[in-house]
Short mmCIF file of C-alpha atoms in Angstrom, two decimals:
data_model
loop_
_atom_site.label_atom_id
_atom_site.label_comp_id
_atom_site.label_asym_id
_atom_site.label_seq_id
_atom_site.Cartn_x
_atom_site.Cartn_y
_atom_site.Cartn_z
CA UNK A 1 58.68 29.64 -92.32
CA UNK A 2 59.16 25.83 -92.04
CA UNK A 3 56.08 23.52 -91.36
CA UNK A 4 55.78 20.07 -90.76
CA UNK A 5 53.40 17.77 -90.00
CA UNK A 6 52.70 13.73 -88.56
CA UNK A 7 49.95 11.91 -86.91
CA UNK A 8 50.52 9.31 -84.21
CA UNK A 9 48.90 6.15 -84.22
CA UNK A 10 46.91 4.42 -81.12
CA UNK A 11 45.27 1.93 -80.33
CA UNK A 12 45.44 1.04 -76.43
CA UNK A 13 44.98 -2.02 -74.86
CA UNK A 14 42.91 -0.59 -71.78
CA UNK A 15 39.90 1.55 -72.43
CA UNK A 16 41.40 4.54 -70.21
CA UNK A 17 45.61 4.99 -70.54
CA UNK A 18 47.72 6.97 -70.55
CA UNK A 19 50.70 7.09 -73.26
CA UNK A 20 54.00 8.97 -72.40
CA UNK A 21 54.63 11.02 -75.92
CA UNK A 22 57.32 13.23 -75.31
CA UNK A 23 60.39 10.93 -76.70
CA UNK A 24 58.24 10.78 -80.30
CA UNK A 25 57.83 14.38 -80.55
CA UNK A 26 61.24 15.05 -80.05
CA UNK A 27 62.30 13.11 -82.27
CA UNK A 28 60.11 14.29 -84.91
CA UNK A 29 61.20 17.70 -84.12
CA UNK A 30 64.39 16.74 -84.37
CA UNK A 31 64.20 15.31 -88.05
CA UNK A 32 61.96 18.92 -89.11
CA UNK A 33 65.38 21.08 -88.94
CA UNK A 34 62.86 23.66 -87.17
CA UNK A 35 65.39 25.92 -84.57
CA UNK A 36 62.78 28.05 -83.43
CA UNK A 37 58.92 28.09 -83.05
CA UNK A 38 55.53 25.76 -81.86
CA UNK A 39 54.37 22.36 -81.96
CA UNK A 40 50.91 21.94 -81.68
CA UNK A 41 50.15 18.30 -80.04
CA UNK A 42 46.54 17.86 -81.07
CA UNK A 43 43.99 14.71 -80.56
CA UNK A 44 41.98 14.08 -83.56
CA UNK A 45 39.11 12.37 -81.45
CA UNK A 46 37.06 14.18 -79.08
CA UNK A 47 36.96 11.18 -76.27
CA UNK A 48 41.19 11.98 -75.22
CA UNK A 49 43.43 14.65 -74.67
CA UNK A 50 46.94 15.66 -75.08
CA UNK A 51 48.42 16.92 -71.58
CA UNK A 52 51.59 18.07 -70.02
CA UNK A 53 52.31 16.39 -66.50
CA UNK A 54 54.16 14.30 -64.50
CA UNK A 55 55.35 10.57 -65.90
CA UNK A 56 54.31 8.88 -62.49
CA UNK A 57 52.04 5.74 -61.82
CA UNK A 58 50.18 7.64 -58.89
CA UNK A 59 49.25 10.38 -59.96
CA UNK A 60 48.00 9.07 -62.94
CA UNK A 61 45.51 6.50 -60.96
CA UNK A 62 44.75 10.06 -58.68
CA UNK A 63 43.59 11.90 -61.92
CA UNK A 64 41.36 8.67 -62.88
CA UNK A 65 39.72 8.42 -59.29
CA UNK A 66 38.82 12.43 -59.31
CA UNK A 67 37.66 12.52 -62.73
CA UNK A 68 35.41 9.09 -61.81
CA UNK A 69 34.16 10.51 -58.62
CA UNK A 70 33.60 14.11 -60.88
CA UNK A 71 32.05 12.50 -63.53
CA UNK A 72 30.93 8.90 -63.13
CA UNK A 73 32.20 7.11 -66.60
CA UNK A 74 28.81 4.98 -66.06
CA UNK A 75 26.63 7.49 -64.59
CA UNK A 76 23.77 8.53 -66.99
CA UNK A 77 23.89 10.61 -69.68
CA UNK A 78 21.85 12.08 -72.52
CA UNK A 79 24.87 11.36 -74.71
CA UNK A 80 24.96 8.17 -74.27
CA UNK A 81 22.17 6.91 -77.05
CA UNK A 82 24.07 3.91 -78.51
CA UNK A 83 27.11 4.91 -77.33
CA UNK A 84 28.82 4.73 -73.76
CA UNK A 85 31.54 7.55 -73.41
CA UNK A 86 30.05 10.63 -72.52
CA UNK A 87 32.11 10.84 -69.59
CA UNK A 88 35.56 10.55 -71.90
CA UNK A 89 33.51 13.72 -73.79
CA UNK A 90 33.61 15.35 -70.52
CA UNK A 91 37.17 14.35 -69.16
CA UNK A 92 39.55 15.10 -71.83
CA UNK A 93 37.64 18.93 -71.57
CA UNK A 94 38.28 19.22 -67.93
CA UNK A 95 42.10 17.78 -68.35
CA UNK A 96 42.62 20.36 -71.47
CA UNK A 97 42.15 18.46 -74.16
CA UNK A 98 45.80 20.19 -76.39
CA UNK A 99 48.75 21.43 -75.66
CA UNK A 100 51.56 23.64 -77.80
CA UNK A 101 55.09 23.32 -77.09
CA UNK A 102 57.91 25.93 -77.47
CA UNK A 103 61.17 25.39 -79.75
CA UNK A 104 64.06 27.01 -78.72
CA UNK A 105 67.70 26.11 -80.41
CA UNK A 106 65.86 22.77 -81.99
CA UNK A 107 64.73 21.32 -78.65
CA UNK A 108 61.69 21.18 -76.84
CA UNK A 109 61.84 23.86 -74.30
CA UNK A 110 60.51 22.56 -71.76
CA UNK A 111 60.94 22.12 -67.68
CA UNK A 112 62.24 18.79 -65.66
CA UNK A 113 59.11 17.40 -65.08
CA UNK A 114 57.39 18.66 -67.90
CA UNK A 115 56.50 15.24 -70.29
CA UNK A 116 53.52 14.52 -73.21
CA UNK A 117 51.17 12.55 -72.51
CA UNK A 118 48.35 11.29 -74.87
CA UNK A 119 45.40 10.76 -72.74
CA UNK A 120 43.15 7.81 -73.96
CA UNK A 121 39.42 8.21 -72.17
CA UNK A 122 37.81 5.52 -74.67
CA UNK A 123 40.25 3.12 -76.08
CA UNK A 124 40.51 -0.42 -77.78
CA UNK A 125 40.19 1.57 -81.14
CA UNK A 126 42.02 3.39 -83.86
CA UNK A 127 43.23 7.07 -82.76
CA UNK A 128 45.06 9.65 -84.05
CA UNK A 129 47.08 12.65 -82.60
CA UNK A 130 48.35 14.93 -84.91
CA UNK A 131 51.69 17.00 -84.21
CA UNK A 132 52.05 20.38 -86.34
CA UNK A 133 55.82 22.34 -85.59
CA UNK A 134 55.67 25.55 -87.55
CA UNK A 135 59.04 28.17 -87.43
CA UNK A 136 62.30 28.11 -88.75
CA UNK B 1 60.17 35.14 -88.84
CA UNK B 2 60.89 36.59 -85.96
CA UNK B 3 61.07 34.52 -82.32
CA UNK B 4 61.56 35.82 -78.77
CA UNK B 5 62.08 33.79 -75.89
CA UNK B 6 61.98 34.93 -72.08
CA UNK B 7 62.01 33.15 -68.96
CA UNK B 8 59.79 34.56 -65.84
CA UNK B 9 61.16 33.80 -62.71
CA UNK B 10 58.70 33.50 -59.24
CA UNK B 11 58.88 32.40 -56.06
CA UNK B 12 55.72 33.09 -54.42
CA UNK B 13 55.52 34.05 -51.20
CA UNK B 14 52.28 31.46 -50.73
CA UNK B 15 51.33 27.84 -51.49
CA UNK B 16 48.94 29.10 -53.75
CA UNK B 17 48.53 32.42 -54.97
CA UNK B 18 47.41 34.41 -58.76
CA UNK B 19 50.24 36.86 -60.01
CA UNK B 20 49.08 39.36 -62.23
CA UNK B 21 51.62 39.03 -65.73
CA UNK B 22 49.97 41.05 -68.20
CA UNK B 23 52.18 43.84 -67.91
CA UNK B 24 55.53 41.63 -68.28
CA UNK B 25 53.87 40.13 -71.51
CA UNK B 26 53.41 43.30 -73.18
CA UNK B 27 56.83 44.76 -72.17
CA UNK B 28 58.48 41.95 -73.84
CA UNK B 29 56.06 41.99 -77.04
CA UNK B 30 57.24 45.34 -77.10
CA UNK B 31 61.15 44.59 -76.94
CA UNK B 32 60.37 41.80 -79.61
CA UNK B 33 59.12 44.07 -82.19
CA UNK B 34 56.89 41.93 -83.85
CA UNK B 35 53.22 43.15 -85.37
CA UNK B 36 51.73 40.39 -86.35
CA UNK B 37 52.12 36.52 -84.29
CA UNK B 38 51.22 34.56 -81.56
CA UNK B 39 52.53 34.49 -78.10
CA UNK B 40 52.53 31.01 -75.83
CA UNK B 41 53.04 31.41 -72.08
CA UNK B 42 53.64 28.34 -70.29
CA UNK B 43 54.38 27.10 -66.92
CA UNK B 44 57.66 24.79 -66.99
CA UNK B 45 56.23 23.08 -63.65
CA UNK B 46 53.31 20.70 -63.44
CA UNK B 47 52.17 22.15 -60.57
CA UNK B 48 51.09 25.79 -61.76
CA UNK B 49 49.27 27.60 -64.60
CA UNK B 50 48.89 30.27 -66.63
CA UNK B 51 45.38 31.61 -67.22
CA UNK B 52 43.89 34.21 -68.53
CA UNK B 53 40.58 35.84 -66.39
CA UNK B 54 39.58 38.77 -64.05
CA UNK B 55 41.75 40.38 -61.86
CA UNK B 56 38.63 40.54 -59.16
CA UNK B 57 40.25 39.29 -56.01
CA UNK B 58 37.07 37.47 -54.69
CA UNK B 59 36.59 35.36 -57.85
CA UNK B 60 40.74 33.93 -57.09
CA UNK B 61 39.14 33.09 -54.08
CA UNK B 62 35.64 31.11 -55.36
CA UNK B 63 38.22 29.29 -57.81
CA UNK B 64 39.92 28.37 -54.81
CA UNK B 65 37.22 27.31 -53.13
CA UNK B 66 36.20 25.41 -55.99
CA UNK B 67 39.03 23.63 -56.58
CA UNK B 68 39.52 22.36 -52.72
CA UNK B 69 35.89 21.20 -53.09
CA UNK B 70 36.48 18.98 -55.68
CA UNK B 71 39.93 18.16 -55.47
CA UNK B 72 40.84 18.82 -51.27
CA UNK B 73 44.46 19.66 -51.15
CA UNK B 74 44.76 17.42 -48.10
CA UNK B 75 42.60 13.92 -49.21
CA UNK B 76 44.57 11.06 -49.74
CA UNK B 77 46.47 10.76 -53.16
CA UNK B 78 48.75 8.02 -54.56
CA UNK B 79 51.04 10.37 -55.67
CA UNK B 80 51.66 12.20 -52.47
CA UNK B 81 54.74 9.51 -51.12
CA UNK B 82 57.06 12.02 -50.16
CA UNK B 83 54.82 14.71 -51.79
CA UNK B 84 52.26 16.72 -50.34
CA UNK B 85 51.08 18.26 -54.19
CA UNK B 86 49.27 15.81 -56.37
CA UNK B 87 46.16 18.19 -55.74
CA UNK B 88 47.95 20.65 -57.25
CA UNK B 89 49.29 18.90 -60.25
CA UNK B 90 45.21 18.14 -61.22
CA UNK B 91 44.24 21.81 -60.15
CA UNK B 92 46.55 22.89 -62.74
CA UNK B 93 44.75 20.52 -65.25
CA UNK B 94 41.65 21.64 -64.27
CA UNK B 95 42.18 25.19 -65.06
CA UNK B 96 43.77 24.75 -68.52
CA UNK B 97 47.46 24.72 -68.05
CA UNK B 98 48.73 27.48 -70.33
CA UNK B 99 47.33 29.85 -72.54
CA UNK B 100 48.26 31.56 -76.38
CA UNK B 101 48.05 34.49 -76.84
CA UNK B 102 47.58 36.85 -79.64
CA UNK B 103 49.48 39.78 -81.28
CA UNK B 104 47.91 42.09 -83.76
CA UNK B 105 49.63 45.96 -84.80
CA UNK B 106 52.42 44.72 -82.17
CA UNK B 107 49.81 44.40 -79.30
CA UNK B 108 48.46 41.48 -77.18
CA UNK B 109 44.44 41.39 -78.81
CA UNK B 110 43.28 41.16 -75.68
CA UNK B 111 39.66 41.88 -74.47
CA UNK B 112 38.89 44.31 -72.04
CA UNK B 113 38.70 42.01 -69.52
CA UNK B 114 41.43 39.77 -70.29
CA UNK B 115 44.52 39.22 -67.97
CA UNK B 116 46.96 36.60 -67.88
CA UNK B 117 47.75 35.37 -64.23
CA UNK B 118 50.29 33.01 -63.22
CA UNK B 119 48.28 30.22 -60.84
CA UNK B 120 50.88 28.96 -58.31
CA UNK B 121 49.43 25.99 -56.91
CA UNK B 122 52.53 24.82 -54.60
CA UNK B 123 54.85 27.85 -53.93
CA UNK B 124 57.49 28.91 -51.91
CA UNK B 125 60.12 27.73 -54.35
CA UNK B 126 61.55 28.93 -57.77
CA UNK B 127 59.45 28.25 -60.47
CA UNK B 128 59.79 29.75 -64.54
CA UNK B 129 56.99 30.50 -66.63
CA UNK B 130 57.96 30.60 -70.63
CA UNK B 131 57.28 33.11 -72.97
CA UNK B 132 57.86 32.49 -76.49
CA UNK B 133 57.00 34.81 -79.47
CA UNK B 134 56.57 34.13 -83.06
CA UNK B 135 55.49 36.33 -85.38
CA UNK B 136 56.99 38.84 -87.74
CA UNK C 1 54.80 34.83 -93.22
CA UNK C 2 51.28 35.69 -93.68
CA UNK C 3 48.88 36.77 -90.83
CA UNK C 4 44.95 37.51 -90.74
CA UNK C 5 42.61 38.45 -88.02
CA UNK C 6 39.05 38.36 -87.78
CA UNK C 7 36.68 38.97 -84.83
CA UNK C 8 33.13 37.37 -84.96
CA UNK C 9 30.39 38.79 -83.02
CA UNK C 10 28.12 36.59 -81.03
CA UNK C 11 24.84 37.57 -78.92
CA UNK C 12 22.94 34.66 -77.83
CA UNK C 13 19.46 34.43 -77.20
CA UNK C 14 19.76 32.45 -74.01
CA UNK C 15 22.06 33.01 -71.50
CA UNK C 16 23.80 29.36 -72.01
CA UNK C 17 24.50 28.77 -75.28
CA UNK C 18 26.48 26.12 -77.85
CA UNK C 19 27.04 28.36 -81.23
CA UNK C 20 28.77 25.81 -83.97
CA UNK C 21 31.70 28.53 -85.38
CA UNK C 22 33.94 25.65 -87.95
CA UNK C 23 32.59 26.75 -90.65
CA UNK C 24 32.77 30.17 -90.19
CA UNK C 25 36.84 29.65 -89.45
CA UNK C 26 37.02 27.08 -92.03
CA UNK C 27 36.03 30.25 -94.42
CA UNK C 28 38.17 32.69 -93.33
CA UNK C 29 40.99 30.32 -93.30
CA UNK C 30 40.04 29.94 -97.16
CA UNK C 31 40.28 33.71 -97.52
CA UNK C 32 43.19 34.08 -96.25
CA UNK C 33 45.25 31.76 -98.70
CA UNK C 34 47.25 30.20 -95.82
CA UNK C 35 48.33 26.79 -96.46
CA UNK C 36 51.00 25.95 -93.62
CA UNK C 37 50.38 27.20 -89.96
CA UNK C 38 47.88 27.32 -87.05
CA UNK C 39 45.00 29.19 -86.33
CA UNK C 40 44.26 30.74 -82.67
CA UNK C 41 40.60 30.78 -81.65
CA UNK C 42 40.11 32.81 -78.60
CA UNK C 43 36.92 34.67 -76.75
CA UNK C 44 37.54 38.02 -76.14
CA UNK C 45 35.40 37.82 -72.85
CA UNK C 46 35.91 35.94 -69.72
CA UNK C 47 33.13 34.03 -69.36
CA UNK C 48 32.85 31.86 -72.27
CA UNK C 49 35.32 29.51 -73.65
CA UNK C 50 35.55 28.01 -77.41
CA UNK C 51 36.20 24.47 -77.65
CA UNK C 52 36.81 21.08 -79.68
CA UNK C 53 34.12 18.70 -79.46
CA UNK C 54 30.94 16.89 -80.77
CA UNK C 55 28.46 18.22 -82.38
CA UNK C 56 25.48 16.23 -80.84
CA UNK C 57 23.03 17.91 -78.48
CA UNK C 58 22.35 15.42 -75.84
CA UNK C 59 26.49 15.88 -74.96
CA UNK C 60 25.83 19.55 -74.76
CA UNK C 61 23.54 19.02 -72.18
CA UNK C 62 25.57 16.67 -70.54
CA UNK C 63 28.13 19.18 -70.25
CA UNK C 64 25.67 21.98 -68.72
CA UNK C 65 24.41 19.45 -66.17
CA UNK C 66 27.82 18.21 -64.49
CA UNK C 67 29.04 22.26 -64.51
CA UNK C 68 25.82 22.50 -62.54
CA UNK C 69 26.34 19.92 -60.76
CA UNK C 70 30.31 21.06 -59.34
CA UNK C 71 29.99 24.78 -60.06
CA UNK C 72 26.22 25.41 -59.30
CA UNK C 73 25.69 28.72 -61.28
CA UNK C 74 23.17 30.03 -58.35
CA UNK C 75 25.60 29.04 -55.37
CA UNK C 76 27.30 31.67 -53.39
CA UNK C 77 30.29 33.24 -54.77
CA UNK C 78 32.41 35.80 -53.52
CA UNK C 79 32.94 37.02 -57.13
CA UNK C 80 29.07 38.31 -56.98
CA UNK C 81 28.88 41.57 -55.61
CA UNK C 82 26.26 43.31 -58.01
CA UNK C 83 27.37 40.08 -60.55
CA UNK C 84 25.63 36.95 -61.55
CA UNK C 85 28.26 35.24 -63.34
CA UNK C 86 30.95 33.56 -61.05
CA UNK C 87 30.18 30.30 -62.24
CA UNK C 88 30.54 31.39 -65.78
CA UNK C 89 34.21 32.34 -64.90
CA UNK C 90 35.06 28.98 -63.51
CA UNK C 91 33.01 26.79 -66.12
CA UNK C 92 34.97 27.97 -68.94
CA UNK C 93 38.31 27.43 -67.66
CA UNK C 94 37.23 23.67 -66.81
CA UNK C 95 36.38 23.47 -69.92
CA UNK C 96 39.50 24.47 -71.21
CA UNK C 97 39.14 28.24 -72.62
CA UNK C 98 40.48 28.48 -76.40
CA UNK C 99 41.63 26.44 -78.63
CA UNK C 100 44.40 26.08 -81.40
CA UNK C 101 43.68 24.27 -84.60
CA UNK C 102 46.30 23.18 -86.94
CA UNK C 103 46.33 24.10 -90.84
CA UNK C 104 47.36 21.40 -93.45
CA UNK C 105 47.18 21.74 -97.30
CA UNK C 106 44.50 24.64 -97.10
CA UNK C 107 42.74 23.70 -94.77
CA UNK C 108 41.75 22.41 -90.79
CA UNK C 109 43.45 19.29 -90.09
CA UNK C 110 40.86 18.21 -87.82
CA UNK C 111 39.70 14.55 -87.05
CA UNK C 112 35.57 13.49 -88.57
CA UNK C 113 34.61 14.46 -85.46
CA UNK C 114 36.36 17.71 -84.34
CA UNK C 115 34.47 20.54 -84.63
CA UNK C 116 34.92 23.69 -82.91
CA UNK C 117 32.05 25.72 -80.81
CA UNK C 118 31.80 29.05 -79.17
CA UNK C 119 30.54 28.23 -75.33
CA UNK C 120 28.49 30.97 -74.33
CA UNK C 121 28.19 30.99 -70.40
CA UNK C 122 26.82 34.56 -69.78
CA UNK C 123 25.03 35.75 -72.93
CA UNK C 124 21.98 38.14 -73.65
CA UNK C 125 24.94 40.10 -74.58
CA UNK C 126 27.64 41.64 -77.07
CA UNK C 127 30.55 39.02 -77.00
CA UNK C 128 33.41 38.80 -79.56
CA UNK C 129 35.72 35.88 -80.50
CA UNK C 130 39.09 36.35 -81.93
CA UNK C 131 40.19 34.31 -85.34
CA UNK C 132 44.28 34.67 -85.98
CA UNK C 133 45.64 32.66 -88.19
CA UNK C 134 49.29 32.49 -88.86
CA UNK C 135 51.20 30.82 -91.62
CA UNK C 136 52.85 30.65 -95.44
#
């Protein structure tokens, strides 16, 4: 069994964005060797969330206006002691905060529309999203 | 180690309806002949899920009802220029878009209540749901 | 490749519960020698989910409070014929229902905050959660 392992970098320029991902992880699947197996796409902060969708404007502005009417970001919350992102707690659950990805004959096997996205819910900062492949 | 990939075809009769897939999991575990692994099923549209929950007909219909409450399939979304789906691209979202499974003695380690359901959330056309085992 | 399994058993005292479980995966991951590979963490039982996120209590009732709030555990469901628990159902697949975690050098490669909890939605009773790790 191969592994292999890198973290991705963030820091947005918007407090909520989101950041198409799909391009990086292929590549870095590409350089692994690995023919056949997973790739686990995992946020190492608990405010975003990795997610497989469409790579369109609207819909991402839809997902931000139902998860806003859902869950206010400045509504109030017991949480939010000192801090102000409760609601980015909350989101990046409800939007499935991971994802794992299938290798098949060293590609991403994965449908037309299908694209990575790394979900910021509370950004201006330092973030990380790790990306584990494991197979052969 | 071992890897098995299938491809699950559908085209749903419905806009939205639950398929019952446990059985076509375990029938290809079983052709894969591995023991000991992991399984992940996922949707190659962004428009349907995989799940895993009852098979109780009237709880597909409260998450249904649910989902229409909070996200109506027929408000007003950005995305929907030409498109009559974004509801159905966050419903998908909202229920956790795929699901892994696990394999232990060459058997999904289910619970007793576990079963995995394919959640077609704009049907009527061909859609593929991947199954990819790793394991040994 | 190496494999182990381990189920741990869970009966809350109330029937909404947080129960903080990284340590006891961080322990069997150390038992089990694996140094490459991912771990699956999965309830056995429909009506709880195990997730990735902050280990502060004010957020936990955050969480309780907006399920309440969309999914009102005492609304009408068609799901509860001679059952309480509809709400339980949906709650823990808006919460996003298991989780993968990825395994670096040893041990979890998880950001300072990540930690994982079982999310008990219908307790007062036997529940089991699934620990498979796979690796080298």
């Amino acid at each position: 069994m191969k592994s292999s392992t890198k973290y991705l970098h963030f820091k947005t320029k918007k407090k909520i964005e989101f950041v198409h991902i799909t391009h990086e992880i292929e590549k870095f699947l590409s350089e692994s060797g690995v023919q056949e197996g997973l790739v686990l796409v995992n946020p190492m902060h608990i405010t975003s969330a990795v997610i497989i969708n469409d790579d369109e404007e609207g819909l991402k502005r839809d997902y931000i206006r139902i998860l806003q009417k859902l869950v206010p970001y400045n509504d109030t919350y017991e949480h939010n002691v000192g801090e102000d992102n409760a609601a980015a707690h909350i989101w990046r659950q409800f939007m499935g905060h991971q994802v794992v990805l299938p290798i098949t004959k060293g590609k991403l096997d994965l449908g037309t529309w299908e694209e990575v996205f790394y979900c910021e819910f509370d950004g201006q900062r330092e973030k990380r999203v790790l990306i584990k492949i494991i197979g052969e």
